[in-house]
Short mmCIF file of C-alpha atoms and ligand atoms in Angstrom, two decimals:
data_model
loop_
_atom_site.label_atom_id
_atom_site.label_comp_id
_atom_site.label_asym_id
_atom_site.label_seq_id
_atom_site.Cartn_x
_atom_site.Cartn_y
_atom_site.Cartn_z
CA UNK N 280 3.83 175.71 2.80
CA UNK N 281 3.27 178.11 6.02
CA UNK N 282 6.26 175.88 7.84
CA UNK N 283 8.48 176.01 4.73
CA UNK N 284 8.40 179.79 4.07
CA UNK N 285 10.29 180.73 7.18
CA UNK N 286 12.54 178.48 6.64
CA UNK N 287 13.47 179.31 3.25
CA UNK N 288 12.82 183.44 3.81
CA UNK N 289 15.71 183.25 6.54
CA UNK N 290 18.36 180.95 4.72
CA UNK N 291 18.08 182.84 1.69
CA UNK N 292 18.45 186.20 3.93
CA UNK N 293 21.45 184.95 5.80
CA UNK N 294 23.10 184.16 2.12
CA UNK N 295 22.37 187.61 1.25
CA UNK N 296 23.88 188.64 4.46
CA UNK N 297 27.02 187.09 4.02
CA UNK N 298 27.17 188.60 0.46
CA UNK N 299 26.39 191.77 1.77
CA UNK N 300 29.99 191.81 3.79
CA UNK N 301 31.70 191.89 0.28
CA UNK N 302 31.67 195.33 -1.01
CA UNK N 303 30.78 195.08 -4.14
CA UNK N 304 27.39 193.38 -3.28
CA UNK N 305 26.97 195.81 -0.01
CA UNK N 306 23.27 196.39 -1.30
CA UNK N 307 22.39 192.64 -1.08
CA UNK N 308 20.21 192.81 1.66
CA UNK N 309 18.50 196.29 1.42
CA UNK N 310 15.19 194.66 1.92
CA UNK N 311 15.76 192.51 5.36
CA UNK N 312 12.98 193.96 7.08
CA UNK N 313 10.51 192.76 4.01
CA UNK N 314 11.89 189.24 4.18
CA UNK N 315 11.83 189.26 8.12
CA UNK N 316 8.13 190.65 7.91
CA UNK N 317 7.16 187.86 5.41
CA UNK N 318 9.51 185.32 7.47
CA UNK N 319 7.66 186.61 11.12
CA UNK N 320 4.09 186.30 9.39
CA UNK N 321 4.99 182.58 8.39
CA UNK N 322 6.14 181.40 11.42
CA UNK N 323 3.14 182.63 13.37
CA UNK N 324 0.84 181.09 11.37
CA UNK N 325 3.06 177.99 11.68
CA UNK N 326 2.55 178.18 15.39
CA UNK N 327 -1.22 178.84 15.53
CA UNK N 328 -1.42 176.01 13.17
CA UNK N 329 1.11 173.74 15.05
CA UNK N 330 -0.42 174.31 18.00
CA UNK N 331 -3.96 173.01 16.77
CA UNK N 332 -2.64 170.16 14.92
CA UNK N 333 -0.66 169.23 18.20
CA UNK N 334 -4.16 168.84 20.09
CA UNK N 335 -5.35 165.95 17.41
CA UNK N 336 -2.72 163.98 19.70
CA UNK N 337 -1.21 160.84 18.10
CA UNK N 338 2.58 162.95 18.68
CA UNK N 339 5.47 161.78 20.60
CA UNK N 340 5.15 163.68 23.89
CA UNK N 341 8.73 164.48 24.20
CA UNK N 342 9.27 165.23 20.36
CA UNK N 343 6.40 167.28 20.52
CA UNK N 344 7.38 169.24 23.57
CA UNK N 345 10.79 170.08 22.36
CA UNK N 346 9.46 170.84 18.84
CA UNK N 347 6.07 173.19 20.64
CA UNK N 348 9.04 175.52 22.61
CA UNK N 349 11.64 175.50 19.89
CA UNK N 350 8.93 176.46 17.71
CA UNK N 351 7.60 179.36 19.52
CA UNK N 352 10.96 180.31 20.51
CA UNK N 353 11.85 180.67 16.96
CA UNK N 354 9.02 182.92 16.54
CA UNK N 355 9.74 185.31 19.33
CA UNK N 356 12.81 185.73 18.16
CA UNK N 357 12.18 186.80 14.67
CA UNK N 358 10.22 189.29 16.59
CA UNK N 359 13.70 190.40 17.99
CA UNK N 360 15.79 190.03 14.77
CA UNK N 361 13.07 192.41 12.71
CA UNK N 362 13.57 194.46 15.78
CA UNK N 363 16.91 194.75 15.48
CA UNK N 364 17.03 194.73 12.10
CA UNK N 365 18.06 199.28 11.33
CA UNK N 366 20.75 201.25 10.97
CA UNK N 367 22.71 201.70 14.13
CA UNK N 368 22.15 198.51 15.36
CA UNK N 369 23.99 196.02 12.73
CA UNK N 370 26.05 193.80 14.71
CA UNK N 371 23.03 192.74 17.10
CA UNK N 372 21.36 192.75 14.28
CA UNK N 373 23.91 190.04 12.88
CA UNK N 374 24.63 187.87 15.70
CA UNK N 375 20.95 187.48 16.85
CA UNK N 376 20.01 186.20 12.91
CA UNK N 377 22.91 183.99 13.18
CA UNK N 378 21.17 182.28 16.36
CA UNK N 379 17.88 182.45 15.25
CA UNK N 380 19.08 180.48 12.57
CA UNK N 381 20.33 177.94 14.97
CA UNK N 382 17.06 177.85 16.96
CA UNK N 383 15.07 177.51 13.43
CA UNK N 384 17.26 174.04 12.37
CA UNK N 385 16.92 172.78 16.00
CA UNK N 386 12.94 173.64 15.60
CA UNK N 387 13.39 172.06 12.29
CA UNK N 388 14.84 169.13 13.05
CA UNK N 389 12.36 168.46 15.95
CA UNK N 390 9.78 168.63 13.41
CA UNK N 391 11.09 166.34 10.89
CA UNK N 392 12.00 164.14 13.83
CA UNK N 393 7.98 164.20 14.31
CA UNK N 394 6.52 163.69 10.92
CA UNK N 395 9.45 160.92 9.68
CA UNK N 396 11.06 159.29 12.78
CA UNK N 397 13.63 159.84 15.04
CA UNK N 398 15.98 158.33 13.11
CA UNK N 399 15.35 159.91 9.62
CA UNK N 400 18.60 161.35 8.79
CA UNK N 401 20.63 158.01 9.09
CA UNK N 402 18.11 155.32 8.38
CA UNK N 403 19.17 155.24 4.66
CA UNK N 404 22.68 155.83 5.31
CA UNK N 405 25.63 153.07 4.64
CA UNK N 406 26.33 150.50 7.92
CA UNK N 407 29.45 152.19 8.45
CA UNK N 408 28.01 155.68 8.75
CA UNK N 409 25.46 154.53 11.11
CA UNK N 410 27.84 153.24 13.31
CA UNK N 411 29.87 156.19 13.10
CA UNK N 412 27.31 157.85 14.41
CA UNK N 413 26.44 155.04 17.24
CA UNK N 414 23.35 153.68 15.53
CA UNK N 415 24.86 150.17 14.69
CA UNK N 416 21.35 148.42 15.03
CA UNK N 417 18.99 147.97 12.34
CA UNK N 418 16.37 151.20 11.89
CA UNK N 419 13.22 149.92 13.09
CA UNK N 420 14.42 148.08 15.93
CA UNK N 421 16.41 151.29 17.19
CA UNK N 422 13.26 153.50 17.10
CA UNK N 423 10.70 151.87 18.80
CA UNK N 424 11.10 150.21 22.36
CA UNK N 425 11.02 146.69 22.04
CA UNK N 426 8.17 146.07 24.86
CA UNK N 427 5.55 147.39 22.38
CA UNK N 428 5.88 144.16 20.49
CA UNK N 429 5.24 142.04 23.19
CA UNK N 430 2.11 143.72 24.20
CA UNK N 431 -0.97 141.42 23.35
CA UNK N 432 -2.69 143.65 20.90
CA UNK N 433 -6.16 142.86 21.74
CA UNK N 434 -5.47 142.60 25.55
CA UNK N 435 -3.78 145.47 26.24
CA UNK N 436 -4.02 147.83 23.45
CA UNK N 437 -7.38 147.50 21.58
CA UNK N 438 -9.45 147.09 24.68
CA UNK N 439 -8.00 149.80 26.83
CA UNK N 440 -8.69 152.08 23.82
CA UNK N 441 -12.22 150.82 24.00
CA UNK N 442 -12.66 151.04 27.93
CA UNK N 443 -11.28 154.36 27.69
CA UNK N 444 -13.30 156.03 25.45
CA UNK N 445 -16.56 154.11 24.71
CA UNK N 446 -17.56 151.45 27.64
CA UNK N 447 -19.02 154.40 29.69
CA UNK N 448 -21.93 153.90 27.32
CA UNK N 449 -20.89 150.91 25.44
CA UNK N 450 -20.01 148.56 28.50
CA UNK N 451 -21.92 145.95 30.70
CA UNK N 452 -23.47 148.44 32.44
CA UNK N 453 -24.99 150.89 30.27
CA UNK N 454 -25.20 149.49 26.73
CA UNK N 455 -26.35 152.60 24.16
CA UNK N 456 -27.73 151.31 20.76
CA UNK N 457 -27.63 148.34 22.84
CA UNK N 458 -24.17 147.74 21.85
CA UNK N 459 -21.66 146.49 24.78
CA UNK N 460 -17.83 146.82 23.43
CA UNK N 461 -16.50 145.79 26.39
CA UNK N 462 -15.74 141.90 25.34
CA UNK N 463 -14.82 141.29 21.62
CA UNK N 464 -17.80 138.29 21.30
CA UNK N 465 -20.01 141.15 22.34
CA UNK N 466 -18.19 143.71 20.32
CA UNK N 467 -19.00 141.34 17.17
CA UNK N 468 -22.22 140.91 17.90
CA UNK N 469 -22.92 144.27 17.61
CA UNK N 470 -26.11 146.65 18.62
CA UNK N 471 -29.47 147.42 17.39
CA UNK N 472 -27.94 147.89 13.57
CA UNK N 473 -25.99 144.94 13.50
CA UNK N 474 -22.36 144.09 13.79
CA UNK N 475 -20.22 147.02 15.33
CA UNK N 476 -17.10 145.54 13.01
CA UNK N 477 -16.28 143.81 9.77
CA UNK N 478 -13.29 141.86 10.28
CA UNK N 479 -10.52 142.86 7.47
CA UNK N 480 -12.43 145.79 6.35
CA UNK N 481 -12.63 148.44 8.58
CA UNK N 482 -13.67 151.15 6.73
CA UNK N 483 -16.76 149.36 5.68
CA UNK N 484 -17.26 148.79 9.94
CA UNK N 485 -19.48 150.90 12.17
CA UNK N 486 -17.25 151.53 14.89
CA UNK N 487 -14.51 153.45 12.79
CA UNK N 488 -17.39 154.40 9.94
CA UNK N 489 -18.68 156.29 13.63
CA UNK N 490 -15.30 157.97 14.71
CA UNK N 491 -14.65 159.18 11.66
CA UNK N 492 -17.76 161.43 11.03
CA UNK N 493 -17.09 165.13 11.35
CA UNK N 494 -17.72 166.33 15.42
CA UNK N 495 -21.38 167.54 14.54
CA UNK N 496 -22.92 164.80 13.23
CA UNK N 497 -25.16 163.04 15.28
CA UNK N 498 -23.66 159.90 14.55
CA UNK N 499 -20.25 160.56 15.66
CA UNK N 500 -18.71 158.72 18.32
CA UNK N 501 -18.01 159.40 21.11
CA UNK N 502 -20.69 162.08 20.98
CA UNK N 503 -19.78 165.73 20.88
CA UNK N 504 -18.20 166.79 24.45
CA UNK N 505 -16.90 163.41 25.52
CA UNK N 506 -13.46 162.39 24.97
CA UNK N 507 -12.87 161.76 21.89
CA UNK N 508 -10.51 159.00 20.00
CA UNK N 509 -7.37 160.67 18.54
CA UNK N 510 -5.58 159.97 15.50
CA UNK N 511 -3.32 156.93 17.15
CA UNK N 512 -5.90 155.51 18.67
CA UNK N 513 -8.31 155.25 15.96
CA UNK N 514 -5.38 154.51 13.84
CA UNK N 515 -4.64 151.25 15.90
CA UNK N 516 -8.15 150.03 15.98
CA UNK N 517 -8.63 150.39 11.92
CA UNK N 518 -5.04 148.09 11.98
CA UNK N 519 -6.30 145.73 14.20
CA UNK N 520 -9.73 145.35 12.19
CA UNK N 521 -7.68 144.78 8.98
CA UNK N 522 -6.17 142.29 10.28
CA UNK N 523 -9.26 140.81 10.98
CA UNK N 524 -9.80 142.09 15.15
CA UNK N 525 -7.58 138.70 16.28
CA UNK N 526 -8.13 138.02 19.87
CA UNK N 527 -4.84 136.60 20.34
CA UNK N 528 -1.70 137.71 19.68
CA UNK N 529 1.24 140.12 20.33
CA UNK N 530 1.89 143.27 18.29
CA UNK N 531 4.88 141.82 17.15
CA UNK N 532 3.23 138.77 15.66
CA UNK N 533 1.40 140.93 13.34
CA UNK N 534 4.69 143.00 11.68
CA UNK N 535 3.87 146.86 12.72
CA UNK N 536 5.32 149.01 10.20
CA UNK N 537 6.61 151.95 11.06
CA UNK N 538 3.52 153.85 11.34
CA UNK N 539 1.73 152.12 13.57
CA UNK N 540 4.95 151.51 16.06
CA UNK N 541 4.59 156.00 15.96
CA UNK N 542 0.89 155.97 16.93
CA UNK N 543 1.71 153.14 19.98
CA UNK N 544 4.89 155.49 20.76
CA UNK N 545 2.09 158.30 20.76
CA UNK N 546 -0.14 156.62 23.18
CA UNK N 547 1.91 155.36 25.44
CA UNK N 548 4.62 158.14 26.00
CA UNK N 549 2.20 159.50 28.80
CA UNK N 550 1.88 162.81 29.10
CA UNK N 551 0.47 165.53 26.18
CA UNK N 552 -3.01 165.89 24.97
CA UNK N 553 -3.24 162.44 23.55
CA UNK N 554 -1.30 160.02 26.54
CA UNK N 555 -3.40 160.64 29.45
CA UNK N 556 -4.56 157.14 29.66
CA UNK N 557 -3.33 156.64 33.66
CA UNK N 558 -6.16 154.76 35.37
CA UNK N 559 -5.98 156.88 38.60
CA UNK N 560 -6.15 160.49 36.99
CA UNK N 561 -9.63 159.06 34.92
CA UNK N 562 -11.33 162.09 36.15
CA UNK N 563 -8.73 164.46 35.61
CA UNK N 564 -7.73 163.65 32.17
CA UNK N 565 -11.60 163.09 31.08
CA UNK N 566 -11.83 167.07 32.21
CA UNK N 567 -8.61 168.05 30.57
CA UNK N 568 -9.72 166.70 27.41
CA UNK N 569 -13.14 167.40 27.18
CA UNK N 570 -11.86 171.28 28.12
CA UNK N 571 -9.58 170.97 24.99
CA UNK N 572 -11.83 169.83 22.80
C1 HEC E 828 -21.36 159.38 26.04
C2 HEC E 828 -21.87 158.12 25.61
C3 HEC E 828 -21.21 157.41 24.44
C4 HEC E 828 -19.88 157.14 24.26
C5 HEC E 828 -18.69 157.52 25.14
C6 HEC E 828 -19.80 156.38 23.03
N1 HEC E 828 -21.03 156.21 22.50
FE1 HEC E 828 -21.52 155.10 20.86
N2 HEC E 828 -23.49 155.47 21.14
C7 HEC E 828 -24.02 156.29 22.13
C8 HEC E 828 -25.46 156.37 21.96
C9 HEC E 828 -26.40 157.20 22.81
C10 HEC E 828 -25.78 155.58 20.83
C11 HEC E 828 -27.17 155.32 20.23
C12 HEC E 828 -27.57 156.44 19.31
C13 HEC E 828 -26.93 156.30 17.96
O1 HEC E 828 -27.09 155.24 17.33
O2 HEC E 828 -26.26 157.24 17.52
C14 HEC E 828 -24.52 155.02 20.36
C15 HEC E 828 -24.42 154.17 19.26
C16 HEC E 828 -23.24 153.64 18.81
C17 HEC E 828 -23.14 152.69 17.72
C18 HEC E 828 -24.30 152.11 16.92
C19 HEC E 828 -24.78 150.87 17.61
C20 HEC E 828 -25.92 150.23 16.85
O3 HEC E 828 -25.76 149.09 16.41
O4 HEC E 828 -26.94 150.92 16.69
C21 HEC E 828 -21.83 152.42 17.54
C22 HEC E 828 -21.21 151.48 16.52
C23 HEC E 828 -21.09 153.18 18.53
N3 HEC E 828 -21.99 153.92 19.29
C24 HEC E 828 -19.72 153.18 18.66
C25 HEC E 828 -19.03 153.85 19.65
C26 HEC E 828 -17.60 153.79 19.79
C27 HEC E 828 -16.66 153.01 18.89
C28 HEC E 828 -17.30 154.55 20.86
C29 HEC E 828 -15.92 154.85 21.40
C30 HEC E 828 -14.91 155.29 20.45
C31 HEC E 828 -18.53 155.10 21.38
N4 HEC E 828 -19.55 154.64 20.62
C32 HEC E 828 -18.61 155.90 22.50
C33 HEC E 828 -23.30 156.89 23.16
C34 HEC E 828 -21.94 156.83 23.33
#
């Protein structure tokens, strides 16, 4: 709702506006600076709340950026436009709604980019209108790189999740609830209360059961203060224990849909609160995200 209401307080104040040019409805838009108070209070709280959601990770880093500044641009300059927006001062006044209105379908479209793929405007449309608009191949293919499919999906995406955020304590080394997660036989065998996994069913298994426990609870994994899992990443380990936590196998074998090709797009894209997964900047990114969270 908060992200809606600026979008639909501004539209329906540039249509009265434009009516306003015609004399006979001159009085149309009396009451800008009510709709570009209510308009400036909604996208604020869009940003604050944005910005939070942002930090759960799981986003496209370059989506995300674009969407973040476009965002908060559009919110500094409703700040402007209300400014603007008195006697005296009309034709600023007209031309700066006029680009804020720009900005806020650029913002817009970032967003939508975000939540429902890159290519959501033309993934339903006719062949020939796709390749009108140089999108000839099919949907899913064009959205998602093709190297994630080749990636072994225990191998190199299911234990580097792992290693990165519980073989500090889960590993061969130290082995907490005497539960090593570092190899998938030992990973199966479990700790002290049995099997860390259940293979197709992995809301009934400890690992995710563990994640998914609100911050404070003693439970929770990883503990409060450590890196923690984000969305993606706990995402792609519940997929991989539905499908039974094979050893073998690319991601491609097992037919992604389109949500699970977004959280390895999320992961791997690099940068952002969620991609800092480089080997060599451990220590860096383990104080970066502990300092967010
Ligand atoms: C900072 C250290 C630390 C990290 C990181 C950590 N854990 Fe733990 N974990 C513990 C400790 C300590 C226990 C034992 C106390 C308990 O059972 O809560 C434990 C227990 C567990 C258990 C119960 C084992 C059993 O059979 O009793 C599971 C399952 C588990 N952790 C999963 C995870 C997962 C999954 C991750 C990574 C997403 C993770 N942990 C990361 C410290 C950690």
């Amino acid at each position: 709702m908060l992200v809606h209401l600026p979008i639909g307080g501004l539209i329906l104040l540039a249509v009265m506006e434009l009516l306003a040019l015609f004399p006979r409805f001159k009085d149309a838009a009396q009451n800008r600076r009510v709709i570009l108070a209510v308009v400036l209070a909604g996208s604020a709280g869009s940003v604050a709340c944005g910005w939070l959601l942002a930090q759960s990770g799981g986003y496209e880093a370059q989506l995300l950026f674009w969407h973040r500044w476009t965002g908060i641009a559009f919110a500094a300059a409703c700040v402007l436009v209300l400014w603007l927006a008195r006697p005296g001062r009309l034709a600023a006044y007209r031309i700066a709604l006029l680009m804020t209105l720009i900005l806020l379908v650029v913002a817009g479209h970032f967003g939508s980019e975000i939540t429902h793929g890159r290519d959501f405007l033309s993934r339903h449309a006719p062949a020939s209108l796709r390749a009108l608009l140089g999108q000839s191949a099919p949907p899913k293919a064009a959205a998602v790189p093709a190297d994630f499919r080749k990636r072994q999906l225990y191998a190199e995406v299911i234990r580097p999740i792992l290693q990165d955020r519980c073989t500090a304590c889960h590993g061969p080394e130290k082995r907490k609830g005497d539960l090593n997660l570092d190899s998938l036989a030992n990973a199966k065998k479990g700790g002290e209360n049995g099997p860390s996994f259940v293979a197709g069913e992995a809301d009934e298994s400890q690992i995710i059961e563990r994640i998914l426990l609100p911050l404070d609870d003693d439970q929770h994994m990883p503990p409060d203060g450590k890196p923690q899992a984000t969305a993606a990443e706990t995402g792609l380990l519940r997929w991989w224990i539905n499908l039974g936590a094979p050893e073998k196998g690319t991601v491609g074998d097992f037919k992604p849909d389109a949500d699970v090709l977004r959280m390895l797009e999320g992961m791997s894209s690099g940068k952002g609160p969620d991609g800092q997964r480089s080997k060599k900047s451990k220590c860096v990114s383990v104080a970066n995200r502990s300092g967010v969270r």
